[in-house]
Amino acid sequence: MSAPVLSLTGLTAGYNGSAVVRDLTLEVVAGEVVALLGPNGAGKTTTLRAISGIVRPLTGSIRLDGNDLARKSPTARAQLGIAHVPEGRGIFFGLTVAEHFRLGFPGERLDTDIAYQYFPALTEVVDRRAGLLSGGQQQMLALGRALARKPRLLMLDEMSLGLAPIVVERLLPVVSAYARESGCAVLLVEQHIQIALAVADHGYVLSHGELVVHERADVLRGDHQLILSSYLGEG
């Protein structure tokens, strides 16, 4: 197996000195989609925030392409190639679709062709303000903007929130296709377990902040009892 793009080793992180996720070890390699699953409060979002640098780890290490991120700010991590689409999409309702693609770091130019290639429906609403888009279109915009940055690591937090399952079923395969075709590593937090596992290569299940299952996605898809027991903290 190739060297991991993302490597977490013994990660413990939380808020005000209290751990929410404990001793998590996880890897994502290039071109792979990893699903991070678990019930509400399991520590999934905290894990993504720690990787982005929003939450400071209590112990453990976070490495991107082998480089320790401990001393890197959230801005520096984004510049290194981490794209984080947070829960709630992280878009600006007062800006148009086109204006979103003009936002970036000094000197950064987003590749709109990539966004429109994977989400061609956005070409029909380039001059529409994000607040007037449907939920599905807003998520396409958030994802498209992330892809336009050509990330090394793409992290998606509950992209299905507020969307009909049929919309999610259309969006997630696009993410999987981008990972395969670009070599981007994807870490996916998702509440729709079976939809997430349908596009993932591996799955990690957290319960009460601890890793209870790590398995290939095809194994998890075929073992509903394993997932259920994991969610109940019996893994």
PDB file of C-alpha atoms in Angstrom:
ATOM      1  CA  MET A   1       0.000   0.000   0.000  1.00  0.00           C
ATOM      2  CA  SER A   2       1.190   3.528  -0.759  1.00  0.00           C
ATOM      3  CA  ALA A   3       2.156   5.916   2.023  1.00  0.00           C
ATOM      4  CA  PRO A   4      -0.858   7.589   3.646  1.00  0.00           C
ATOM      5  CA  VAL A   5      -1.817  11.139   2.773  1.00  0.00           C
ATOM      6  CA  LEU A   6      -3.389  11.515   6.220  1.00  0.00           C
ATOM      7  CA  SER A   7      -2.150   9.703   9.291  1.00  0.00           C
ATOM      8  CA  LEU A   8      -3.572  10.068  12.806  1.00  0.00           C
ATOM      9  CA  THR A   9      -1.691   8.322  15.602  1.00  0.00           C
ATOM     10  CA  GLY A  10      -3.114   8.137  19.105  1.00  0.00           C
ATOM     11  CA  LEU A  11      -5.152  11.312  18.584  1.00  0.00           C
ATOM     12  CA  THR A  12      -6.971  12.597  21.640  1.00  0.00           C
ATOM     13  CA  ALA A  13      -8.835  15.881  21.239  1.00  0.00           C
ATOM     14  CA  GLY A  14     -11.684  17.802  22.817  1.00  0.00           C
ATOM     15  CA  TYR A  15     -12.669  21.074  24.418  1.00  0.00           C
ATOM     16  CA  ASN A  16     -11.547  22.862  27.594  1.00  0.00           C
ATOM     17  CA  GLY A  17      -9.208  20.005  28.438  1.00  0.00           C
ATOM     18  CA  SER A  18     -11.933  17.344  28.228  1.00  0.00           C
ATOM     19  CA  ALA A  19     -11.423  14.616  25.626  1.00  0.00           C
ATOM     20  CA  VAL A  20     -14.190  13.983  23.106  1.00  0.00           C
ATOM     21  CA  VAL A  21     -12.212  11.591  20.900  1.00  0.00           C
ATOM     22  CA  ARG A  22      -9.580   9.357  22.497  1.00  0.00           C
ATOM     23  CA  ASP A  23      -6.525   7.525  21.164  1.00  0.00           C
ATOM     24  CA  LEU A  24      -7.694   7.450  17.526  1.00  0.00           C
ATOM     25  CA  THR A  25      -5.374   5.971  14.919  1.00  0.00           C
ATOM     26  CA  LEU A  26      -6.533   6.315  11.316  1.00  0.00           C
ATOM     27  CA  GLU A  27      -5.061   6.483   7.807  1.00  0.00           C
ATOM     28  CA  VAL A  28      -6.293   7.663   4.414  1.00  0.00           C
ATOM     29  CA  VAL A  29      -4.234   6.966   1.295  1.00  0.00           C
ATOM     30  CA  ALA A  30      -4.317   8.780  -2.044  1.00  0.00           C
ATOM     31  CA  GLY A  31      -7.405   8.107  -4.138  1.00  0.00           C
ATOM     32  CA  GLU A  32      -9.227   6.492  -1.211  1.00  0.00           C
ATOM     33  CA  VAL A  33     -12.517   7.389   0.473  1.00  0.00           C
ATOM     34  CA  VAL A  34     -12.652   6.621   4.198  1.00  0.00           C
ATOM     35  CA  ALA A  35     -15.974   6.866   6.026  1.00  0.00           C
ATOM     36  CA  LEU A  36     -15.849   7.967   9.663  1.00  0.00           C
ATOM     37  CA  LEU A  37     -19.083   6.761  11.223  1.00  0.00           C
ATOM     38  CA  GLY A  38     -20.746   6.743  14.618  1.00  0.00           C
ATOM     39  CA  PRO A  39     -23.701   8.118  16.568  1.00  0.00           C
ATOM     40  CA  ASN A  40     -24.102  11.774  17.505  1.00  0.00           C
ATOM     41  CA  GLY A  41     -21.480  12.844  20.009  1.00  0.00           C
ATOM     42  CA  ALA A  42     -19.040  10.089  19.050  1.00  0.00           C
ATOM     43  CA  GLY A  43     -16.265  12.554  18.183  1.00  0.00           C
ATOM     44  CA  LYS A  44     -16.462  12.619  14.370  1.00  0.00           C
ATOM     45  CA  THR A  45     -16.681  16.396  13.912  1.00  0.00           C
ATOM     46  CA  THR A  46     -14.070  16.961  16.615  1.00  0.00           C
ATOM     47  CA  THR A  47     -11.712  14.711  14.665  1.00  0.00           C
ATOM     48  CA  LEU A  48     -12.122  16.790  11.507  1.00  0.00           C
ATOM     49  CA  ARG A  49     -11.663  20.012  13.463  1.00  0.00           C
ATOM     50  CA  ALA A  50      -8.452  18.679  14.975  1.00  0.00           C
ATOM     51  CA  ILE A  51      -7.118  17.804  11.520  1.00  0.00           C
ATOM     52  CA  SER A  52      -7.991  21.307  10.268  1.00  0.00           C
ATOM     53  CA  GLY A  53      -6.322  22.897  13.295  1.00  0.00           C
ATOM     54  CA  ILE A  54      -9.517  24.413  14.701  1.00  0.00           C
ATOM     55  CA  VAL A  55      -9.225  22.187  17.774  1.00  0.00           C
ATOM     56  CA  ARG A  56      -5.825  21.597  19.362  1.00  0.00           C
ATOM     57  CA  PRO A  57      -5.080  17.922  20.123  1.00  0.00           C
ATOM     58  CA  LEU A  58      -4.470  16.960  23.723  1.00  0.00           C
ATOM     59  CA  THR A  59      -2.145  14.125  22.700  1.00  0.00           C
ATOM     60  CA  GLY A  60      -1.178  12.240  19.548  1.00  0.00           C
ATOM     61  CA  SER A  61      -0.034  13.305  16.104  1.00  0.00           C
ATOM     62  CA  ILE A  62      -1.574  14.403  12.813  1.00  0.00           C
ATOM     63  CA  ARG A  63       0.524  14.033   9.670  1.00  0.00           C
ATOM     64  CA  LEU A  64      -0.145  15.122   6.096  1.00  0.00           C
ATOM     65  CA  ASP A  65       2.098  13.378   3.575  1.00  0.00           C
ATOM     66  CA  GLY A  66       4.348  12.435   6.473  1.00  0.00           C
ATOM     67  CA  ASN A  67       4.712  15.991   7.775  1.00  0.00           C
ATOM     68  CA  ASP A  68       3.682  16.673  11.373  1.00  0.00           C
ATOM     69  CA  LEU A  69       1.038  19.424  11.493  1.00  0.00           C
ATOM     70  CA  ALA A  70       1.430  20.206  15.196  1.00  0.00           C
ATOM     71  CA  ARG A  71       2.860  23.679  14.618  1.00  0.00           C
ATOM     72  CA  LYS A  72       0.733  24.516  11.580  1.00  0.00           C
ATOM     73  CA  SER A  73      -2.136  26.997  11.830  1.00  0.00           C
ATOM     74  CA  PRO A  74      -5.526  26.300  10.209  1.00  0.00           C
ATOM     75  CA  THR A  75      -4.567  28.676   7.379  1.00  0.00           C
ATOM     76  CA  ALA A  76      -1.242  26.932   6.833  1.00  0.00           C
ATOM     77  CA  ARG A  77      -2.961  23.539   6.767  1.00  0.00           C
ATOM     78  CA  ALA A  78      -5.393  24.764   4.134  1.00  0.00           C
ATOM     79  CA  GLN A  79      -2.488  26.061   2.070  1.00  0.00           C
ATOM     80  CA  LEU A  80      -0.834  22.632   2.351  1.00  0.00           C
ATOM     81  CA  GLY A  81      -3.878  21.109   0.670  1.00  0.00           C
ATOM     82  CA  ILE A  82      -6.496  20.353   3.314  1.00  0.00           C
ATOM     83  CA  ALA A  83     -10.017  21.274   2.185  1.00  0.00           C
ATOM     84  CA  HIS A  84     -12.674  21.041   4.908  1.00  0.00           C
ATOM     85  CA  VAL A  85     -16.354  21.304   4.000  1.00  0.00           C
ATOM     86  CA  PRO A  86     -17.985  21.755   7.412  1.00  0.00           C
ATOM     87  CA  GLU A  87     -21.424  20.790   8.586  1.00  0.00           C
ATOM     88  CA  GLY A  88     -23.708  23.548   7.285  1.00  0.00           C
ATOM     89  CA  ARG A  89     -21.695  23.840   4.032  1.00  0.00           C
ATOM     90  CA  GLY A  90     -19.663  26.955   4.868  1.00  0.00           C
ATOM     91  CA  ILE A  91     -20.880  29.127   2.008  1.00  0.00           C
ATOM     92  CA  PHE A  92     -21.837  32.830   1.909  1.00  0.00           C
ATOM     93  CA  PHE A  93     -25.525  33.377   1.171  1.00  0.00           C
ATOM     94  CA  GLY A  94     -24.985  36.948  -0.062  1.00  0.00           C
ATOM     95  CA  LEU A  95     -22.402  35.981  -2.710  1.00  0.00           C
ATOM     96  CA  THR A  96     -23.122  34.511  -6.126  1.00  0.00           C
ATOM     97  CA  VAL A  97     -21.816  31.138  -7.248  1.00  0.00           C
ATOM     98  CA  ALA A  98     -19.208  32.845  -9.441  1.00  0.00           C
ATOM     99  CA  GLU A  99     -18.056  35.081  -6.577  1.00  0.00           C
ATOM    100  CA  HIS A 100     -17.404  32.028  -4.392  1.00  0.00           C
ATOM    101  CA  PHE A 101     -14.784  30.892  -6.884  1.00  0.00           C
ATOM    102  CA  ARG A 102     -12.976  34.216  -6.627  1.00  0.00           C
ATOM    103  CA  LEU A 103     -12.389  33.738  -2.888  1.00  0.00           C
ATOM    104  CA  GLY A 104      -9.014  32.348  -1.884  1.00  0.00           C
ATOM    105  CA  PHE A 105      -5.640  32.981  -0.348  1.00  0.00           C
ATOM    106  CA  PRO A 106      -3.449  35.745  -1.784  1.00  0.00           C
ATOM    107  CA  GLY A 107      -2.093  34.361  -5.023  1.00  0.00           C
ATOM    108  CA  GLU A 108      -4.439  31.366  -5.049  1.00  0.00           C
ATOM    109  CA  ARG A 109      -6.529  30.780  -8.162  1.00  0.00           C
ATOM    110  CA  LEU A 110      -9.317  28.254  -7.965  1.00  0.00           C
ATOM    111  CA  ASP A 111      -9.802  25.998 -10.981  1.00  0.00           C
ATOM    112  CA  THR A 112     -13.461  26.565 -11.814  1.00  0.00           C
ATOM    113  CA  ASP A 113     -13.239  24.106 -14.711  1.00  0.00           C
ATOM    114  CA  ILE A 114     -12.860  21.272 -12.198  1.00  0.00           C
ATOM    115  CA  ALA A 115     -15.895  22.426 -10.224  1.00  0.00           C
ATOM    116  CA  TYR A 116     -18.067  22.699 -13.329  1.00  0.00           C
ATOM    117  CA  GLN A 117     -16.767  19.406 -14.701  1.00  0.00           C
ATOM    118  CA  TYR A 118     -17.931  17.474 -11.647  1.00  0.00           C
ATOM    119  CA  PHE A 119     -20.991  19.629 -10.967  1.00  0.00           C
ATOM    120  CA  PRO A 120     -22.205  20.877 -14.365  1.00  0.00           C
ATOM    121  CA  ALA A 121     -25.513  22.030 -12.846  1.00  0.00           C
ATOM    122  CA  LEU A 122     -23.604  24.950 -11.297  1.00  0.00           C
ATOM    123  CA  THR A 123     -23.032  26.450 -14.750  1.00  0.00           C
ATOM    124  CA  GLU A 124     -26.741  27.245 -14.915  1.00  0.00           C
ATOM    125  CA  VAL A 125     -26.700  29.324 -11.703  1.00  0.00           C
ATOM    126  CA  VAL A 126     -23.332  31.121 -11.795  1.00  0.00           C
ATOM    127  CA  ASP A 127     -24.915  34.543 -11.218  1.00  0.00           C
ATOM    128  CA  ARG A 128     -27.385  33.411  -8.554  1.00  0.00           C
ATOM    129  CA  ARG A 129     -26.776  34.237  -4.915  1.00  0.00           C
ATOM    130  CA  ALA A 130     -26.040  31.192  -2.787  1.00  0.00           C
ATOM    131  CA  GLY A 131     -28.951  31.983  -0.465  1.00  0.00           C
ATOM    132  CA  LEU A 132     -31.362  31.482  -3.356  1.00  0.00           C
ATOM    133  CA  LEU A 133     -30.035  28.042  -4.318  1.00  0.00           C
ATOM    134  CA  SER A 134     -31.681  24.783  -3.357  1.00  0.00           C
ATOM    135  CA  GLY A 135     -30.068  22.690  -0.633  1.00  0.00           C
ATOM    136  CA  GLY A 136     -28.607  20.366  -3.240  1.00  0.00           C
ATOM    137  CA  GLN A 137     -27.194  23.245  -5.260  1.00  0.00           C
ATOM    138  CA  GLN A 138     -25.666  24.777  -2.127  1.00  0.00           C
ATOM    139  CA  GLN A 139     -23.919  21.511  -1.353  1.00  0.00           C
ATOM    140  CA  MET A 140     -22.682  21.279  -4.951  1.00  0.00           C
ATOM    141  CA  LEU A 141     -21.258  24.785  -4.545  1.00  0.00           C
ATOM    142  CA  ALA A 142     -19.503  23.892  -1.290  1.00  0.00           C
ATOM    143  CA  LEU A 143     -18.086  20.717  -2.806  1.00  0.00           C
ATOM    144  CA  GLY A 144     -17.229  22.376  -6.110  1.00  0.00           C
ATOM    145  CA  ARG A 145     -15.304  25.132  -4.387  1.00  0.00           C
ATOM    146  CA  ALA A 146     -13.364  22.537  -2.388  1.00  0.00           C
ATOM    147  CA  LEU A 147     -12.499  20.551  -5.539  1.00  0.00           C
ATOM    148  CA  ALA A 148     -11.452  23.746  -7.331  1.00  0.00           C
ATOM    149  CA  ARG A 149      -8.651  24.081  -4.770  1.00  0.00           C
ATOM    150  CA  LYS A 150      -7.202  20.717  -5.954  1.00  0.00           C
ATOM    151  CA  PRO A 151      -6.811  19.414  -2.390  1.00  0.00           C
ATOM    152  CA  ARG A 152      -4.546  16.635  -1.181  1.00  0.00           C
ATOM    153  CA  LEU A 153      -7.095  15.846   1.534  1.00  0.00           C
ATOM    154  CA  LEU A 154     -10.823  16.541   1.287  1.00  0.00           C
ATOM    155  CA  MET A 155     -12.870  16.332   4.495  1.00  0.00           C
ATOM    156  CA  LEU A 156     -16.658  16.343   4.350  1.00  0.00           C
ATOM    157  CA  ASP A 157     -18.746  16.741   7.498  1.00  0.00           C
ATOM    158  CA  GLU A 158     -22.365  15.549   7.216  1.00  0.00           C
ATOM    159  CA  MET A 159     -22.825  16.753   3.646  1.00  0.00           C
ATOM    160  CA  SER A 160     -26.254  15.062   3.618  1.00  0.00           C
ATOM    161  CA  LEU A 161     -27.605  17.297   6.401  1.00  0.00           C
ATOM    162  CA  GLY A 162     -30.940  18.743   5.286  1.00  0.00           C
ATOM    163  CA  LEU A 163     -30.876  16.926   1.939  1.00  0.00           C
ATOM    164  CA  ALA A 164     -33.140  14.190   0.646  1.00  0.00           C
ATOM    165  CA  PRO A 165     -31.370  10.800   0.484  1.00  0.00           C
ATOM    166  CA  ILE A 166     -31.822  10.704  -3.303  1.00  0.00           C
ATOM    167  CA  VAL A 167     -29.774  13.928  -3.589  1.00  0.00           C
ATOM    168  CA  VAL A 168     -27.045  12.459  -1.396  1.00  0.00           C
ATOM    169  CA  GLU A 169     -27.000   9.319  -3.553  1.00  0.00           C
ATOM    170  CA  ARG A 170     -26.163  11.531  -6.536  1.00  0.00           C
ATOM    171  CA  LEU A 171     -23.507  13.639  -4.820  1.00  0.00           C
ATOM    172  CA  LEU A 172     -21.403  11.032  -3.025  1.00  0.00           C
ATOM    173  CA  PRO A 173     -20.463   9.053  -6.161  1.00  0.00           C
ATOM    174  CA  VAL A 174     -19.114  12.316  -7.600  1.00  0.00           C
ATOM    175  CA  VAL A 175     -16.829  12.635  -4.582  1.00  0.00           C
ATOM    176  CA  SER A 176     -15.678   9.041  -5.040  1.00  0.00           C
ATOM    177  CA  ALA A 177     -15.004   9.603  -8.735  1.00  0.00           C
ATOM    178  CA  TYR A 178     -12.956  12.721  -7.981  1.00  0.00           C
ATOM    179  CA  ALA A 179     -10.851  10.805  -5.443  1.00  0.00           C
ATOM    180  CA  ARG A 180     -10.064   8.042  -7.940  1.00  0.00           C
ATOM    181  CA  GLU A 181      -9.343  10.360 -10.844  1.00  0.00           C
ATOM    182  CA  SER A 182      -7.305  12.994  -8.983  1.00  0.00           C
ATOM    183  CA  GLY A 183      -5.612  10.939  -6.277  1.00  0.00           C
ATOM    184  CA  CYS A 184      -7.167  13.093  -3.556  1.00  0.00           C
ATOM    185  CA  ALA A 185      -7.663  11.405  -0.184  1.00  0.00           C
ATOM    186  CA  VAL A 186     -11.197  11.792   1.199  1.00  0.00           C
ATOM    187  CA  LEU A 187     -12.343  11.559   4.827  1.00  0.00           C
ATOM    188  CA  LEU A 188     -16.125  11.454   4.950  1.00  0.00           C
ATOM    189  CA  VAL A 189     -18.326  11.928   8.016  1.00  0.00           C
ATOM    190  CA  GLU A 190     -21.841  10.866   7.115  1.00  0.00           C
ATOM    191  CA  GLN A 191     -25.094   9.989   8.899  1.00  0.00           C
ATOM    192  CA  HIS A 192     -26.437   7.859   6.037  1.00  0.00           C
ATOM    193  CA  ILE A 193     -24.350   4.779   6.809  1.00  0.00           C
ATOM    194  CA  GLN A 194     -25.165   2.569   3.834  1.00  0.00           C
ATOM    195  CA  ILE A 195     -24.895   5.423   1.317  1.00  0.00           C
ATOM    196  CA  ALA A 196     -21.494   6.342   2.751  1.00  0.00           C
ATOM    197  CA  LEU A 197     -20.250   2.751   2.730  1.00  0.00           C
ATOM    198  CA  ALA A 198     -21.404   2.366  -0.888  1.00  0.00           C
ATOM    199  CA  VAL A 199     -18.721   4.839  -2.003  1.00  0.00           C
ATOM    200  CA  ALA A 200     -16.101   4.256   0.715  1.00  0.00           C
ATOM    201  CA  ASP A 201     -13.094   1.942   0.621  1.00  0.00           C
ATOM    202  CA  HIS A 202     -12.747   1.654   4.406  1.00  0.00           C
ATOM    203  CA  GLY A 203     -14.894   2.483   7.387  1.00  0.00           C
ATOM    204  CA  TYR A 204     -14.012   3.509  10.920  1.00  0.00           C
ATOM    205  CA  VAL A 205     -16.729   3.514  13.588  1.00  0.00           C
ATOM    206  CA  LEU A 206     -16.457   5.675  16.700  1.00  0.00           C
ATOM    207  CA  SER A 207     -18.538   5.183  19.827  1.00  0.00           C
ATOM    208  CA  HIS A 208     -18.244   7.413  22.895  1.00  0.00           C
ATOM    209  CA  GLY A 209     -15.077   8.890  21.428  1.00  0.00           C
ATOM    210  CA  GLU A 210     -13.264   5.613  20.900  1.00  0.00           C
ATOM    211  CA  LEU A 211     -12.607   3.515  17.816  1.00  0.00           C
ATOM    212  CA  VAL A 212     -14.660   0.330  18.016  1.00  0.00           C
ATOM    213  CA  VAL A 213     -14.473  -0.952  14.426  1.00  0.00           C
ATOM    214  CA  HIS A 214     -12.084  -0.511  11.494  1.00  0.00           C
ATOM    215  CA  GLU A 215     -12.895  -2.631   8.481  1.00  0.00           C
ATOM    216  CA  ARG A 216     -13.142  -2.644   4.696  1.00  0.00           C
ATOM    217  CA  ALA A 217     -16.330  -0.959   3.547  1.00  0.00           C
ATOM    218  CA  ASP A 218     -17.566  -4.050   1.700  1.00  0.00           C
ATOM    219  CA  VAL A 219     -17.313  -6.070   4.920  1.00  0.00           C
ATOM    220  CA  LEU A 220     -19.257  -3.431   6.850  1.00  0.00           C
ATOM    221  CA  ARG A 221     -21.906  -3.229   4.128  1.00  0.00           C
ATOM    222  CA  GLY A 222     -22.552  -6.939   4.492  1.00  0.00           C
ATOM    223  CA  ASP A 223     -22.607  -7.049   8.284  1.00  0.00           C
ATOM    224  CA  HIS A 224     -25.461  -4.955   9.664  1.00  0.00           C
ATOM    225  CA  GLN A 225     -25.129  -6.566  13.083  1.00  0.00           C
ATOM    226  CA  LEU A 226     -21.505  -5.425  13.338  1.00  0.00           C
ATOM    227  CA  ILE A 227     -22.503  -1.826  12.605  1.00  0.00           C
ATOM    228  CA  LEU A 228     -25.460  -1.967  14.999  1.00  0.00           C
ATOM    229  CA  SER A 229     -23.361  -3.359  17.849  1.00  0.00           C
ATOM    230  CA  SER A 230     -20.714  -0.711  17.144  1.00  0.00           C
ATOM    231  CA  TYR A 231     -23.275   2.081  17.390  1.00  0.00           C
ATOM    232  CA  LEU A 232     -24.476   0.623  20.669  1.00  0.00           C
ATOM    233  CA  GLY A 233     -20.913   0.574  21.976  1.00  0.00           C
ATOM    234  CA  GLU A 234     -20.623  -3.196  21.881  1.00  0.00           C
ATOM    235  CA  GLY A 235     -17.972  -3.431  19.163  1.00  0.00           C
TER     236      GLY A 235
END
